[in-house]
CSV table of C-alpha atoms in Angstrom, one decimal:
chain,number,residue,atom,x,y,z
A,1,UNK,CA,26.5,-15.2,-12.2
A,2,UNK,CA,25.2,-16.1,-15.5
A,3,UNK,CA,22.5,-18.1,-14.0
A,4,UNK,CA,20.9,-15.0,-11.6
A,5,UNK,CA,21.1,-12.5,-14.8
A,6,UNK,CA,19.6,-15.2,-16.8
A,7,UNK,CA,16.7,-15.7,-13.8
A,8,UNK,CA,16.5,-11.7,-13.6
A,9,UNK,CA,15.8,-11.5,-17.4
A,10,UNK,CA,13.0,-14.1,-17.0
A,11,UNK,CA,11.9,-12.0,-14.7
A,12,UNK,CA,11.9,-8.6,-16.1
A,13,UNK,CA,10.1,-10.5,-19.0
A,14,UNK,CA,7.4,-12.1,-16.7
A,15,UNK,CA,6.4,-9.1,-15.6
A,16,UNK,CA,5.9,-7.4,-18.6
A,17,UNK,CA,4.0,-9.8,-19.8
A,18,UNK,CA,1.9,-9.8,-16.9
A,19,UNK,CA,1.4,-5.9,-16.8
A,20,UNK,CA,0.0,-6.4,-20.0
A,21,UNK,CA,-2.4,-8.2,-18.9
A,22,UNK,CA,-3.6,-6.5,-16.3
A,23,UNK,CA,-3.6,-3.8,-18.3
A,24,UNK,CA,-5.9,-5.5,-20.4
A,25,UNK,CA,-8.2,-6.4,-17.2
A,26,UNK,CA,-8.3,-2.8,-16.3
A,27,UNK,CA,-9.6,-2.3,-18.9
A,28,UNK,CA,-12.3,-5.1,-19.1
A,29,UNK,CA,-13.2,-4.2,-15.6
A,30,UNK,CA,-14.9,-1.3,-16.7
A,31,UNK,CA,-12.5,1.9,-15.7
A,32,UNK,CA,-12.5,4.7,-18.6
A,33,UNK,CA,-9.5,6.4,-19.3
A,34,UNK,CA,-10.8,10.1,-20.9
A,35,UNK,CA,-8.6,12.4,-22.8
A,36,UNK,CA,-7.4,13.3,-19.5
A,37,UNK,CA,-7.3,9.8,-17.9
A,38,UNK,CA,-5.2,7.9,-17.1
A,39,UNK,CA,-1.9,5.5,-18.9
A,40,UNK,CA,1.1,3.2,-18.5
A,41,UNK,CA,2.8,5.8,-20.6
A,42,UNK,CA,1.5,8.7,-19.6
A,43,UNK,CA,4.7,10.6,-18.9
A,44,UNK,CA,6.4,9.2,-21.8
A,45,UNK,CA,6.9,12.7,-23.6
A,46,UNK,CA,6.5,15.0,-20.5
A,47,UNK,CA,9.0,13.1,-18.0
A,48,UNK,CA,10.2,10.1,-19.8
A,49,UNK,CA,12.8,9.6,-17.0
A,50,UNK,CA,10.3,10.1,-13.9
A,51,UNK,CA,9.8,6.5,-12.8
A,52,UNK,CA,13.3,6.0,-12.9
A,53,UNK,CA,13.8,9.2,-10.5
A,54,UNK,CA,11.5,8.0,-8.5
A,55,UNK,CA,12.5,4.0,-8.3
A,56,UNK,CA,15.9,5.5,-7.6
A,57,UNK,CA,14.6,7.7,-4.6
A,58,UNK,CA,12.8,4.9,-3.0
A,59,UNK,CA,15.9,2.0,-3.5
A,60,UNK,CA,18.3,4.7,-1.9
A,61,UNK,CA,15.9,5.2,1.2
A,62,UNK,CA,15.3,1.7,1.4
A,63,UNK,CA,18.8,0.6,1.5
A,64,UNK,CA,19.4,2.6,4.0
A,65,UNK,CA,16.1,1.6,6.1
A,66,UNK,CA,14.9,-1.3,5.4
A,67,UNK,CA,11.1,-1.1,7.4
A,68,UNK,CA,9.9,2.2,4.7
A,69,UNK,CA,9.1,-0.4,1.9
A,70,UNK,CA,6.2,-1.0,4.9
A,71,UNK,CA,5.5,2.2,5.1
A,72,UNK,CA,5.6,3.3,1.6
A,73,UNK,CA,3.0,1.1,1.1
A,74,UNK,CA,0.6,1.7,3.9
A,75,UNK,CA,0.9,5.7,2.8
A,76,UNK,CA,-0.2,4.7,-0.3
A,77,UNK,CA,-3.4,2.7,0.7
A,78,UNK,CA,-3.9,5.4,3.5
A,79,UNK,CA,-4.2,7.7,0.5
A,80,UNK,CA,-6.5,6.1,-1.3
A,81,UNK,CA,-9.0,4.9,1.2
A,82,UNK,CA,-9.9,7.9,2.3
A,83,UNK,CA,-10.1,10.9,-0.3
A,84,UNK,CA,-9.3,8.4,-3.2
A,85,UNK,CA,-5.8,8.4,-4.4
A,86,UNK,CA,-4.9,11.8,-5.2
A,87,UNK,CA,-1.8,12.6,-2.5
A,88,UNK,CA,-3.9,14.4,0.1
A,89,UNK,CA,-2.3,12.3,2.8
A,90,UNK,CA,0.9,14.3,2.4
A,91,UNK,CA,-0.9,18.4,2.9
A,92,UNK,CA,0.6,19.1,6.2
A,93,UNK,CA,-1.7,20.9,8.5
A,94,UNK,CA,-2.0,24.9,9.0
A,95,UNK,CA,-3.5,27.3,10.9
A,96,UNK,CA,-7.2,27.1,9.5
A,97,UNK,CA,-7.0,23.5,8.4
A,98,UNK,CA,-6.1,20.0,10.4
A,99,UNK,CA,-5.2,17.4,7.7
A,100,UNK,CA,-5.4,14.0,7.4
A,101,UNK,CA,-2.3,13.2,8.8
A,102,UNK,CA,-2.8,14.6,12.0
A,103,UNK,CA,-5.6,12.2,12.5
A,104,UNK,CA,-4.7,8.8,15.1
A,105,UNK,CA,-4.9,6.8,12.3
A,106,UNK,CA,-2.1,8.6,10.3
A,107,UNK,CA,0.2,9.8,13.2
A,108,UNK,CA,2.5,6.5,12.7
A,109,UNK,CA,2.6,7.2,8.9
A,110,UNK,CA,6.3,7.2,8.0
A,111,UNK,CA,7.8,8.0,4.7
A,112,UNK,CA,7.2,11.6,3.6
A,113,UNK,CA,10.9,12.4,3.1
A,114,UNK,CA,11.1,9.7,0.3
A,115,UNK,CA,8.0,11.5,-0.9
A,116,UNK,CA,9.6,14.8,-0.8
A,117,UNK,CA,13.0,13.4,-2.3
A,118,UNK,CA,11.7,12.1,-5.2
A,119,UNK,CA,9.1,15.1,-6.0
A,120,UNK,CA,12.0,17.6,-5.6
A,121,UNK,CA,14.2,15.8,-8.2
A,122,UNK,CA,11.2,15.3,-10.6
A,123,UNK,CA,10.7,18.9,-10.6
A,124,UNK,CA,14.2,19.7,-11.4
A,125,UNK,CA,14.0,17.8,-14.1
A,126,UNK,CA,10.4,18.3,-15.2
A,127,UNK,CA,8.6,21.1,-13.5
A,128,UNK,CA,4.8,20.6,-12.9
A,129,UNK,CA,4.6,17.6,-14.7
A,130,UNK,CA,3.9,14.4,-12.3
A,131,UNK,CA,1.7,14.6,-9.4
A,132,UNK,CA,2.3,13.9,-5.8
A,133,UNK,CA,-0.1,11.0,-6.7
A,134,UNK,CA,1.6,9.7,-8.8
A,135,UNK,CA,4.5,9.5,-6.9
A,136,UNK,CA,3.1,7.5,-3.8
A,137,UNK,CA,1.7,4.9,-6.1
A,138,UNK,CA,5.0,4.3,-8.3
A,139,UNK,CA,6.7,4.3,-4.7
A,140,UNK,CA,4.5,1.8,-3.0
A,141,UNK,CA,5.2,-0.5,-6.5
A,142,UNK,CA,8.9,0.0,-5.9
A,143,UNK,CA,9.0,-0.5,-2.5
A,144,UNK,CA,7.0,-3.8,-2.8
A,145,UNK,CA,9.7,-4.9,-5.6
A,146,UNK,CA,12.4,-4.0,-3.5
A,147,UNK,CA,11.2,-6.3,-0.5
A,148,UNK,CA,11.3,-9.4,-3.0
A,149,UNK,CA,7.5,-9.4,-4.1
A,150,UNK,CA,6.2,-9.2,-7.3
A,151,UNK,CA,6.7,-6.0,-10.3
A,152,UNK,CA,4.2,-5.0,-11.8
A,153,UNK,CA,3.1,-1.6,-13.8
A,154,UNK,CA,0.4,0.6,-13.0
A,155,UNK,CA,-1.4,3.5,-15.3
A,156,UNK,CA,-0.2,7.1,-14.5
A,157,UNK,CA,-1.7,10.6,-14.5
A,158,UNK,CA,-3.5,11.3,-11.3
A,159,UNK,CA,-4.1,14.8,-10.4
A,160,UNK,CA,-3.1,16.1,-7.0
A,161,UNK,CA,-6.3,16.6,-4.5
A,162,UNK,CA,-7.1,19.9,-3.3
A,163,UNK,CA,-8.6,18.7,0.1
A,164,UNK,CA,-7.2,17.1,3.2
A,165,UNK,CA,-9.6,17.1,6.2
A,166,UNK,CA,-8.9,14.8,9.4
A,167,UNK,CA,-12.3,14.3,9.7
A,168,UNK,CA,-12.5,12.3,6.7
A,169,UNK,CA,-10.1,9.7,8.0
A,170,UNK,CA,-12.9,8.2,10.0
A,171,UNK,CA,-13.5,6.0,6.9
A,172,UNK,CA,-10.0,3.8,7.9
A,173,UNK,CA,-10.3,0.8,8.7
A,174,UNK,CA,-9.6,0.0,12.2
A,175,UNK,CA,-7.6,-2.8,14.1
A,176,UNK,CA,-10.6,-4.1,15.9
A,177,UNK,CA,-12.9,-4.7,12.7
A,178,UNK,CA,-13.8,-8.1,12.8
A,179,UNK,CA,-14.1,-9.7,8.7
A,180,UNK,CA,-18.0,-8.5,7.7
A,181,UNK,CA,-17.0,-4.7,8.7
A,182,UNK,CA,-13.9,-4.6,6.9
A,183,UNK,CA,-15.7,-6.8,3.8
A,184,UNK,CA,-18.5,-4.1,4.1
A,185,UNK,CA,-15.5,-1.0,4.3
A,186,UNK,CA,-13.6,-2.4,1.3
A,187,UNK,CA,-16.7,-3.1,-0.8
A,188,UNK,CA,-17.6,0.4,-0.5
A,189,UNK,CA,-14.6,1.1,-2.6
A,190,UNK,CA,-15.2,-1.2,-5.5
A,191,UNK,CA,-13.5,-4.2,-3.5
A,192,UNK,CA,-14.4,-7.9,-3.5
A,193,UNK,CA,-13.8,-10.0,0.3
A,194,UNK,CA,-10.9,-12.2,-1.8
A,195,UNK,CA,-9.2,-9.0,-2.5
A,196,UNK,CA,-9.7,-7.4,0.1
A,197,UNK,CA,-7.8,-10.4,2.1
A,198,UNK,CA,-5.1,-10.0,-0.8
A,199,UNK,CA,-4.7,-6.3,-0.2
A,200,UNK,CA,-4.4,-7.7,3.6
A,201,UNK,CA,-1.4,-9.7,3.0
A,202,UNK,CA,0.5,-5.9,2.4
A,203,UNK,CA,0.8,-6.9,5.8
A,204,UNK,CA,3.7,-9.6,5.1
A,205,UNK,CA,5.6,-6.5,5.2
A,206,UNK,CA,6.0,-3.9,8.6
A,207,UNK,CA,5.1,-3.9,12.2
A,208,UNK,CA,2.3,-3.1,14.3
A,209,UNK,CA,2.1,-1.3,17.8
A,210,UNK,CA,1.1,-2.6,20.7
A,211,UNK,CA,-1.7,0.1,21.2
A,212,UNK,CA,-3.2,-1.6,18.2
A,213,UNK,CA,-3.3,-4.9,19.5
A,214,UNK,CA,-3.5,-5.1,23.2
A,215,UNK,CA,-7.1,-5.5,23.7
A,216,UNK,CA,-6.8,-8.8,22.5
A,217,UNK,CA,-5.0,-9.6,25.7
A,218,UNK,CA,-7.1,-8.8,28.3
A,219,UNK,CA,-8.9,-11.6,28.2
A,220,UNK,CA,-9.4,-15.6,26.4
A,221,UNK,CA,-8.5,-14.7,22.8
A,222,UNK,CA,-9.6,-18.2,21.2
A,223,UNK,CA,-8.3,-17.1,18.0
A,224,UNK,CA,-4.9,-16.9,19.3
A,225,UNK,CA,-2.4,-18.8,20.2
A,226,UNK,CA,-1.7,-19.1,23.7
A,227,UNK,CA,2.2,-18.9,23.0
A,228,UNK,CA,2.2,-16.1,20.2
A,229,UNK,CA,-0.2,-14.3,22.7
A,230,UNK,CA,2.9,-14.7,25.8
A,231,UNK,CA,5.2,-12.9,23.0
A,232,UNK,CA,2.8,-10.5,21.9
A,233,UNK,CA,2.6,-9.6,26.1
A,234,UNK,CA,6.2,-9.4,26.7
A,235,UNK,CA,6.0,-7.0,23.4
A,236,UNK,CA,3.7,-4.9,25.3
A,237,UNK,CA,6.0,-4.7,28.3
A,238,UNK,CA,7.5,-2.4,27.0
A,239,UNK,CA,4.6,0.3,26.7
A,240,UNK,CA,2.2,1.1,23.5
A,241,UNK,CA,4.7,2.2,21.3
A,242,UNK,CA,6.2,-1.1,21.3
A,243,UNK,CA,6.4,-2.9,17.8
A,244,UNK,CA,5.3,-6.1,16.9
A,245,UNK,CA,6.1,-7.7,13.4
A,246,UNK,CA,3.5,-9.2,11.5
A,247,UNK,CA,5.2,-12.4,10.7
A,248,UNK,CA,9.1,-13.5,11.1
A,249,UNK,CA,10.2,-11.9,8.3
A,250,UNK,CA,9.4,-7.8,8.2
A,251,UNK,CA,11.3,-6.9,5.8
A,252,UNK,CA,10.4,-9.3,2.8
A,253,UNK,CA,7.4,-9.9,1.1
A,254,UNK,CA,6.0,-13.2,1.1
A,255,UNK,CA,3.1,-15.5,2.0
A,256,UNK,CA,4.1,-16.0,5.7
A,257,UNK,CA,2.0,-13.2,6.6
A,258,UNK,CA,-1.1,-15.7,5.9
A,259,UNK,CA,0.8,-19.0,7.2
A,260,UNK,CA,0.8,-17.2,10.5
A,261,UNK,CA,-2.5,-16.6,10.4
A,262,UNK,CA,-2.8,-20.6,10.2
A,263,UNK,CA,-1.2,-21.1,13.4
A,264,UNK,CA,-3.5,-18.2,14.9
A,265,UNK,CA,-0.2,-16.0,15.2
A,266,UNK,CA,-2.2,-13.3,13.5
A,267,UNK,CA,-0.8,-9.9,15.2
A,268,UNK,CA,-4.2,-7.6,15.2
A,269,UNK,CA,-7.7,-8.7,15.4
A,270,UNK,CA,-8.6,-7.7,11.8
A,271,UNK,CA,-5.8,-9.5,10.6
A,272,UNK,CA,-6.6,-13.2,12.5
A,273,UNK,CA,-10.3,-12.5,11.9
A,274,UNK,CA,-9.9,-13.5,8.4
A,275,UNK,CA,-9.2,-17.1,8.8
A,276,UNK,CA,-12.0,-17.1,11.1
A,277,UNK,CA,-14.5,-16.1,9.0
A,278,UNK,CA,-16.3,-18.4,6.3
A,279,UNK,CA,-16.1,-15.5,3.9
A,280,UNK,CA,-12.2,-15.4,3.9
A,281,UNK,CA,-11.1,-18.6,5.2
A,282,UNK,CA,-10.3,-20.0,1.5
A,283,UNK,CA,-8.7,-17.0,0.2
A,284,UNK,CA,-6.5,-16.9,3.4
A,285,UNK,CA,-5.6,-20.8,3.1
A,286,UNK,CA,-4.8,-20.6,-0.8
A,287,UNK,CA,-2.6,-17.6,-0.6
A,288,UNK,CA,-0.6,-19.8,2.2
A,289,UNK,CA,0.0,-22.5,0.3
A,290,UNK,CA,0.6,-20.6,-3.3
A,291,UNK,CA,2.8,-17.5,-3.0
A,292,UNK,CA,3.0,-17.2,-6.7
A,293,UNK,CA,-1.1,-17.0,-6.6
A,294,UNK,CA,-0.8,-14.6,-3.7
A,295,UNK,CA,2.0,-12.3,-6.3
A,296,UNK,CA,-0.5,-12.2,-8.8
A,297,UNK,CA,-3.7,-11.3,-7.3
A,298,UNK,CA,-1.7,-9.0,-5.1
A,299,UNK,CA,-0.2,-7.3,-7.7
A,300,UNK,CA,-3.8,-7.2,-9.4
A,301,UNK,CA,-5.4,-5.4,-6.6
A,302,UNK,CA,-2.7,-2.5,-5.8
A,303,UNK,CA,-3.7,-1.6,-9.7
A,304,UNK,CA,-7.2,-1.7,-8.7
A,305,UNK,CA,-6.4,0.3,-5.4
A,306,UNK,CA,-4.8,2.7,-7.1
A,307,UNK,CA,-7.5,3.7,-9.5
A,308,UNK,CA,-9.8,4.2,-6.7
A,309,UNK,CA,-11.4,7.8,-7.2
A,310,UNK,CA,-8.7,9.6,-9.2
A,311,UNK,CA,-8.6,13.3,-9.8
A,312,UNK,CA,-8.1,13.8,-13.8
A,313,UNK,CA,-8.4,16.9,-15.5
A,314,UNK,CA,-9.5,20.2,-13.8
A,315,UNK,CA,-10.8,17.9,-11.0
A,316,UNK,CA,-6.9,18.2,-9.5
A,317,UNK,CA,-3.8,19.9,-10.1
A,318,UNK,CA,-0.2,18.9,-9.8
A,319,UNK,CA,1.2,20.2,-6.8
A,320,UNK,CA,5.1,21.5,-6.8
A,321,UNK,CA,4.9,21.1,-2.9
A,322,UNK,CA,3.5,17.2,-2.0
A,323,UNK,CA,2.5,19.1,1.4
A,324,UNK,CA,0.7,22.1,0.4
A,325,UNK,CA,-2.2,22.7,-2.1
A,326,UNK,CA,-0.8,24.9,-5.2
């Protein structure tokens, strides 16, 4: 007993070293924070209890279903990707407007009643003080930590979007993108090929469906394994909406996701493409063989990801409904 809370303490430790200094890259890296931007302590005075609220939220929606730590984390990069990442994933529709998550690509988003949870007890304890935003990328951290991967901290103080269009989703990346179209779609956001295959590894973590996959069975894959490609049919037996883990363990993050991809057990064309191409074959063979590497530039890139076009100042708001605009 003394031993784990001695290893938990190194831990804790660890990683505040370690936000430090990516903190410190952050910074190096060339993002500004303004008067407005943003900070690790940013809700230090105005909600000094927030994370907590919301690391609370997530570890009591996790413990009670496991497979949200995947989603969590998939909301958050859906979030970011498109409209930068300023909560606009969570507007629901109305009359006048389709949103983002009624697009294809966001239909099997899961997760919005953690969302919902935590924003509702934030705003009980500290009305109109942290963002929607906010709150998707602290959960995404969380969730990650709560699967066994790595903690980390991340700035705070994103403003709230104002717009959620489905048309803009067509900026996703899709299941079919072979490595130069998804090195070209994450380089459009600031992203470099290794960390883009980084950011890829999220998928150590959740399932896919068969409708995302199943096109690779129609004919001689030679990127997959014959075997894994007789399991990934009798998966399809049972219809599209049949789920397929990424690697054999679904619910905890670790390297596996990439060890898979060794053996050509890959589950979706975008993900196997990686070790096929000369761009990301390194990346994917070092993270394999080093999960602690893999921890750290993960951890790296979700900052990085999270910083990606943020609404400060006037340029947002903070909603008091994650679903509807102010």
């Amino acid at each position: 007993m003394l031993l784990k809370s001695r290893m938990s303490l190194a831990k804790l430790v660890m990683a505040k070293l370690l936000s430090v200094f990516l903190f410190m890259e952050v910074i190096a890296s060339g993002f500004r924070f303004g008067v407005d931007g943003l900070r690790m302590d940013y809700y230090i005075m105005t909600c000094p209890f927030g994370e907590q609220i919301v690391k609370n939220a997530v570890d009591r929606a996790l413990d009670d279903d496991p497979t949200l730590a995947a989603a969590l984390v998939r909301m958050h990069f859906h979030d970011c990707f498109i409209e930068g990442c300023d909560g606009s994933v969570l507007i629901d529709s109305t009359q006048d407007n389709k949103a983002e998550k009624d697009s294809p690509g966001n239909l099997s988003l899961r997760g919005y009643e953690v969302i919902d949870d935590a924003k509702n007890q934030l705003e009980e304890q500290c009305p109109g003080v942290v963002s929607c935003a906010d709150i998707i990328a602290m959960a995404a951290r969380d969730a990650i930590f709560w699967a066994g991967g790595p903690i980390y901290d991340i700035p705070k103080g994103r403003k709230d979007g104002r717009r959620s269009k489905i048309e803009d989703t067509i900026n996703l990346p899709f299941p079919t993108f072979n490595a130069s179209e998804l090195i070209r779609a994450f380089g459009q956001r600031g992203f470099t090929a290794q960390e883009m295959v980084v950011l890829s590894g999220a998928h150590t973590i959740g399932v896919a469906r068969c409708s995302s996959f199943k096109s690779r069975l129609t004919g001689v894959d030679p990127t997959l394994d014959s075997d894994f490609a007789k399991t990934l049919s009798k998966t399809c037996s049972a219809g599209d909406n049949a789920e397929q883990p990424f690697d054999a363990t679904r619910n905890d993050f670790d390297n596996l996701y990439f060890n898979a991809l060794i053996r050509k057990a890959g589950v979706l064309f975008s993900d196997q493409t990686l070790l096929t191409n000369a761009k990301t074959r390194a990346a994917v063979n070092g993270y394999a063989m080093n999960q602690a590497m893999f921890f750290l530039d993960f951890q790296q890139a979700m900052v990085k990801m999270g910083m990606v076009d943020v609404k400060e100042g006037g340029k947002g708001e903070v909603r008091h409904n994650c679903r509807k605009i102010n």
